[in-house]
Coordinates of C-alpha atoms in Angstrom, one line a residue:
Chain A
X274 CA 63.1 52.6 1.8
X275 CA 61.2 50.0 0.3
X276 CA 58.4 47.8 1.8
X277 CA 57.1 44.6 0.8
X278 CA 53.6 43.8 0.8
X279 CA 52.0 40.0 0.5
X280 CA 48.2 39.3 1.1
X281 CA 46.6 36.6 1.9
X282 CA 44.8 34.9 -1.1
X283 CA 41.1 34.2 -0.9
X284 CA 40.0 32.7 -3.9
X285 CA 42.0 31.5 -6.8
X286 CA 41.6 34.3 -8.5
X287 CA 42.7 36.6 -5.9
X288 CA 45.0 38.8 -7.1
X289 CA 48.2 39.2 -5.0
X290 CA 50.6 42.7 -4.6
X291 CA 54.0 43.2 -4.3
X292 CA 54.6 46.8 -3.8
X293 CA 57.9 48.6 -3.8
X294 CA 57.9 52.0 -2.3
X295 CA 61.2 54.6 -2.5
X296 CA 61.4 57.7 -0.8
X297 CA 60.4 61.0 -2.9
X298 CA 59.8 59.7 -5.9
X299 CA 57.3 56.8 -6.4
X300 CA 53.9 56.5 -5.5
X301 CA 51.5 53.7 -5.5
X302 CA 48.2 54.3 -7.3
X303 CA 44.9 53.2 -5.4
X304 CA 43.2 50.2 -7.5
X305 CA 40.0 48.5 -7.8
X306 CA 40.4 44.8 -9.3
X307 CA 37.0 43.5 -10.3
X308 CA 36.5 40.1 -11.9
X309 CA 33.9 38.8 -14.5
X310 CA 33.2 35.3 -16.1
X311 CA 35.6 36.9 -18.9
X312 CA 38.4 39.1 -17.4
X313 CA 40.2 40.8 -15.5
X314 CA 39.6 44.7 -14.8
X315 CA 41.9 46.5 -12.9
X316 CA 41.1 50.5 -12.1
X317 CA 44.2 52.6 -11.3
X318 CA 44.2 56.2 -10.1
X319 CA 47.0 58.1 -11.8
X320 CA 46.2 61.8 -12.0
X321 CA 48.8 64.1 -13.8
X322 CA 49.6 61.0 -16.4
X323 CA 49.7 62.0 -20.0
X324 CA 48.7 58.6 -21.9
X325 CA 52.0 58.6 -23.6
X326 CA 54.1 58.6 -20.2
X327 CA 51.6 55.4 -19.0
X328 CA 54.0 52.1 -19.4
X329 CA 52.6 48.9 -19.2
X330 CA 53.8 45.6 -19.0
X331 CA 53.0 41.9 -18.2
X332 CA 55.1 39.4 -18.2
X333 CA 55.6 35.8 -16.4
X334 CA 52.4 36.8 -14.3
X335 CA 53.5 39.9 -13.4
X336 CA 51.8 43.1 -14.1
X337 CA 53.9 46.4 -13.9
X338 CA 52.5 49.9 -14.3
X339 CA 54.5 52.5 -14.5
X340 CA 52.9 56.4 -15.3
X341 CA 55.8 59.0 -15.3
X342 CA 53.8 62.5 -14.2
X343 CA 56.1 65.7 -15.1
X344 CA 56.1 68.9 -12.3
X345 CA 53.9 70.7 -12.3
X346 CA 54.4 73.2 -10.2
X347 CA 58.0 75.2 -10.0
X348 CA 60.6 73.3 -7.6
X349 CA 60.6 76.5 -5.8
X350 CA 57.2 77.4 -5.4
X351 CA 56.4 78.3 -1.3
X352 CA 53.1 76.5 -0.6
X353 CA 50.5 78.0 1.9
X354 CA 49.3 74.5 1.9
X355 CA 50.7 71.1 0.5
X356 CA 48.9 67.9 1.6
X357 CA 50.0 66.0 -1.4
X358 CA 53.3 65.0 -3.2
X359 CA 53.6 64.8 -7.0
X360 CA 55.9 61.9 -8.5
X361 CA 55.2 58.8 -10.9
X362 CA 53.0 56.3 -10.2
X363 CA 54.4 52.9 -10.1
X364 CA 52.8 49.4 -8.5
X365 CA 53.4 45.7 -9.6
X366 CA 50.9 42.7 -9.2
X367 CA 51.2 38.6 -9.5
X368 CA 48.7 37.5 -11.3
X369 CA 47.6 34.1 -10.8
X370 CA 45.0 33.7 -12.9
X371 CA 45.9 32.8 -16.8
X372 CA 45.7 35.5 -18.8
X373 CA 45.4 35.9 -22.5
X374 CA 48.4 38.6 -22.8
X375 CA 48.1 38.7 -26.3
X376 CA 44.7 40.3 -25.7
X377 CA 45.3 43.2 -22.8
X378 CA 44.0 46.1 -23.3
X379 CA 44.4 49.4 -21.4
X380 CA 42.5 53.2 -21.7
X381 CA 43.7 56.2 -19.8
X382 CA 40.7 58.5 -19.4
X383 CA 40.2 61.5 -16.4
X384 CA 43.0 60.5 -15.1
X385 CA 42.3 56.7 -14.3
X386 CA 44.2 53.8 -15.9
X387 CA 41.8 51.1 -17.2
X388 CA 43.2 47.1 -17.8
X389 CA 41.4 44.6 -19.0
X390 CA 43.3 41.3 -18.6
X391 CA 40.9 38.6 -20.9
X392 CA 41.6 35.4 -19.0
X393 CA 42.5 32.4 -21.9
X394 CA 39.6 30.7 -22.9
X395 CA 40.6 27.7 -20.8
X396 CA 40.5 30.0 -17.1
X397 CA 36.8 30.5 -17.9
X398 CA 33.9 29.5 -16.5
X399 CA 32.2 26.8 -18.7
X400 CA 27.8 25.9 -18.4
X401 CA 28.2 22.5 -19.8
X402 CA 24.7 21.6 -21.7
X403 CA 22.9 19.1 -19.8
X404 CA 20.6 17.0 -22.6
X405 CA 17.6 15.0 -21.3
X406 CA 17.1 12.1 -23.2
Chain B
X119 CA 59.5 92.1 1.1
X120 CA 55.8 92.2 0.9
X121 CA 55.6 88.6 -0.8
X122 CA 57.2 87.7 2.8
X123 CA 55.1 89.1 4.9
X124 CA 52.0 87.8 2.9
X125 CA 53.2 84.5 3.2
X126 CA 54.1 84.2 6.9
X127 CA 50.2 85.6 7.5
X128 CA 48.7 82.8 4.5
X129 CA 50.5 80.0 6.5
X130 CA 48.5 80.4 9.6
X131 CA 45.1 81.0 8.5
X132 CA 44.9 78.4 5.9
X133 CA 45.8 75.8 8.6
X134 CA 42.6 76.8 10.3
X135 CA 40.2 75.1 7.8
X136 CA 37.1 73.4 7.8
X137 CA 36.0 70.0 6.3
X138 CA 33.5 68.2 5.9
X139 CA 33.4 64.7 4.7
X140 CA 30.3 62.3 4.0
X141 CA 30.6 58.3 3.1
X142 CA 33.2 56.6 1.7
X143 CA 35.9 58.8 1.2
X144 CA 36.7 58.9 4.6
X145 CA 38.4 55.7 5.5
X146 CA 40.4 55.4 2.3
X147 CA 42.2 58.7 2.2
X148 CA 42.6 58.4 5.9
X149 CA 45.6 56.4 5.7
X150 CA 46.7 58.7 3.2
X151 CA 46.7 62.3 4.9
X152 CA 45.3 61.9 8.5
X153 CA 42.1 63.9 8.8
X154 CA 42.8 65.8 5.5
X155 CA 39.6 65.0 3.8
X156 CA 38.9 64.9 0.0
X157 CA 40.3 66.0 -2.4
X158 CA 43.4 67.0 -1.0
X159 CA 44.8 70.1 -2.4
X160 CA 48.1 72.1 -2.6
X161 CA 48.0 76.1 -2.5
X162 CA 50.5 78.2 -3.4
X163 CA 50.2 82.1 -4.9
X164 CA 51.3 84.2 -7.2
X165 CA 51.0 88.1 -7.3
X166 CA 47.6 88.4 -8.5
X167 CA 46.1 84.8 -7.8
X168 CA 45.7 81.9 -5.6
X169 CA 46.1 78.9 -7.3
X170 CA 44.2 75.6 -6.2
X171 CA 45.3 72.3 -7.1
X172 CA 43.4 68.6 -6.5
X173 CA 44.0 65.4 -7.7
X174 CA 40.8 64.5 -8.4
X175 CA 41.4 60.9 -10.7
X176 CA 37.9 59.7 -12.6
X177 CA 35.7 62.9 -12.1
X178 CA 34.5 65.1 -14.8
X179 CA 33.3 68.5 -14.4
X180 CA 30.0 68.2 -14.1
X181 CA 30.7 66.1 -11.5
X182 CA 32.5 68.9 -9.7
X183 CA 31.0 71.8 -7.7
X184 CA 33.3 74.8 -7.0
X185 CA 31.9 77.5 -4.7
X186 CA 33.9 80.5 -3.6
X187 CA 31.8 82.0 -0.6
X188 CA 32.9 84.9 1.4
X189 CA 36.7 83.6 1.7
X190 CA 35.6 80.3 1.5
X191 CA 36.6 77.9 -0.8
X192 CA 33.8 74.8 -1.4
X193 CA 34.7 71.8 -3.7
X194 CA 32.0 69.4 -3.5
X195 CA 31.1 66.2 -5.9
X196 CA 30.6 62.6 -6.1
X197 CA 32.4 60.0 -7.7
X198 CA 31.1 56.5 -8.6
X199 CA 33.5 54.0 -8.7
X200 CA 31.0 51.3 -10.1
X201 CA 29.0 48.7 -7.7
X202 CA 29.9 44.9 -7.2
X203 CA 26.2 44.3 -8.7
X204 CA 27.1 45.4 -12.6
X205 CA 27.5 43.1 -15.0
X206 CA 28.1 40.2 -12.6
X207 CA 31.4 41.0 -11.4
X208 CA 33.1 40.3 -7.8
X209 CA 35.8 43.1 -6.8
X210 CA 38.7 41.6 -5.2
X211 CA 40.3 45.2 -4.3
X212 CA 38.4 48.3 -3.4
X213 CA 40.5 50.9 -2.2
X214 CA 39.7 54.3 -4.5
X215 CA 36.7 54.8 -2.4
X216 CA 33.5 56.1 -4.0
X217 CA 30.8 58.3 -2.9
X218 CA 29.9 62.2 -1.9
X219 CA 32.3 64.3 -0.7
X220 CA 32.8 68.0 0.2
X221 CA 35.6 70.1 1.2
X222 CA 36.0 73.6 2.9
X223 CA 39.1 75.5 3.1
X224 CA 39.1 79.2 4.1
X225 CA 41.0 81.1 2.5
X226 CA 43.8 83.4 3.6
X227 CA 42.9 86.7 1.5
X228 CA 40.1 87.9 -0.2
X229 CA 39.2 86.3 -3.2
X230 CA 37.1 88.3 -6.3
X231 CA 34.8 85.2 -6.6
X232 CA 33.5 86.4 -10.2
X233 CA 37.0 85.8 -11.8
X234 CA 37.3 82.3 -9.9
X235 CA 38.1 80.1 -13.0
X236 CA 39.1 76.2 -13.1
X237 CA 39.9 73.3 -15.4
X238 CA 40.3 69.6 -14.8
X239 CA 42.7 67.6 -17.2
X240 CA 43.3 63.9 -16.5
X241 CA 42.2 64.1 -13.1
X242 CA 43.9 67.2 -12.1
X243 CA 41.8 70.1 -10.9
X244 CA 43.3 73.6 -11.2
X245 CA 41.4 77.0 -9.3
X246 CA 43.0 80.2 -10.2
X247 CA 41.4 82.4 -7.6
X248 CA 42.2 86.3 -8.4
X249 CA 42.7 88.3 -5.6
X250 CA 40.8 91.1 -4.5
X251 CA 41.8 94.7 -5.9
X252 CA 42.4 95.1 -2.1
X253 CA 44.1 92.1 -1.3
X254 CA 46.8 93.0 -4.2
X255 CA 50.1 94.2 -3.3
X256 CA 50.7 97.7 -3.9
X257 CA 54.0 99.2 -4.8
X258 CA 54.7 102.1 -2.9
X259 CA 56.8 104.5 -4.9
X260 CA 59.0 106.0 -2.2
X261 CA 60.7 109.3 -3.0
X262 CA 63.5 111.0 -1.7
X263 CA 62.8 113.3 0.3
X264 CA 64.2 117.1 0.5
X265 CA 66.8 118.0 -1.8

């Protein structure tokens, strides 16, 4: 199965999702995208993800995160109840606003991915000095 | 044979739960599990224990509250997921969800609430909830009888 997602941009800096979905196996995280004067910040819940397993990648203005989360429990173990699935985490995102890819960063703390995607000095907003004369 | 019987009897009771769910949360994780509530959980047992687990991504213990009352298991917390306000940023996607939350699920045997123990690692929270001496399984020895 696989779905495609496109929204609607708002602002320039709106960024945009394509999402793949496949049975079993894959799961899309839950984000936040917040944007400063400087950057980027993108917030991805990925439970279960040891920071060595979290792959990240951007490239041609496309973000890909990819967080491989082992079993936990045994295959065989009888639930009394199961309301969620475990399985990697995996999402991808256009990015339309020019980033600084030299300069991503990423932390992996309680179980949250955290990007920071520095736009290039040019994407910024610039307070041009006004001088009264 | 009595691992079956157990199980068939779990099923049934655990369905019959109770939650309770403040701001936030709610409209986030609906989509995700229909009136499930937050955190979700999986619960499966072994001989001596029922084990608990939540995914439960950006909390820290002490953000956590884990009650065990009567057969009664409470979870409760609140997770801050950072307000539009700080450091003058706009969010362009909000769907973690943010706020206070509290969940009830009875459980199906009786727990010994002293020994309840749990640990959170990368946003996994694990209960181990010992049984009861009663609730255990006992091994009947069964003899042959006559001779």
């Amino acid at each position: 199965m696989s779905t495609q997602t496109q929204v609607e941009k708002r602002t320039p800096s709106e960024v945009g999702r394509t999402e793949q979905t496949w049975s079993g196996r894959y799961y899309a995280p839950n984000v936040d995208i917040a944007e400063t004067r400087d950057e980027l910040t993108v917030f991805a819940d990925m439970p279960g993800v040891g920071a060595e397993d979290l792959d990240v990648r951007f490239e041609n203005g496309e973000l890909r995160i990819h967080g491989r989360v082992k079993p936990r429990q045994d295959e065989k173990v009888a639930y009394l109840l199961n309301e969620y699935s475990i399985g990697d985490f995996f999402r991808t995102f256009q990015i339309s606003e020019a980033i600084d890819s030299e300069k991503i960063s990423a932390e992996y703390r309680d179980g949250v991915l955290v990007l920071h995607l520095p736009k290039v000095e040019r994407a910024r907003p610039r307070k041009i000095d006004v001088k009264l004369k | 044979m009595f691992g079956n019987r157990a199980n068939g009897f779990a099923l049934g009771r655990l369905r019959d739960e109770v939650d309770r769910l403040f701001t936030g949360f709610a409209e986030n994780f609906e989509s995700a599990a229909p009136s499930r509530g937050f955190p979700l959980l999986n619960v499966w047992e072994s001989e001596g224990s029922l084990h608990a687990e939540a995914e439960v991504p950006g909390l820290r213990m002490e953000d956590l509250e884990i009650l065990v009352v009567g057969n009664e298991l409470i979870i409760k917390g609140a997770r801050d997921a950072g307000s539009d306000e700080a450091e003058g940023r706009v969010f362009h996607r909000r769907e973690r969800g943010d706020g206070v939350f509290s969940r009830v699920v009875r459980l199906p045997i009786e727990i010994d609430a002293g020994k309840v123990s749990a640990t959170l690692k990368d946003g996994i929270l694990s209960i181990d909830l010992p049984k009861a001496e009663v609730a255990k399984p006992k091994r009947i020895e069964v003899r042959h009888g006559g001779k």
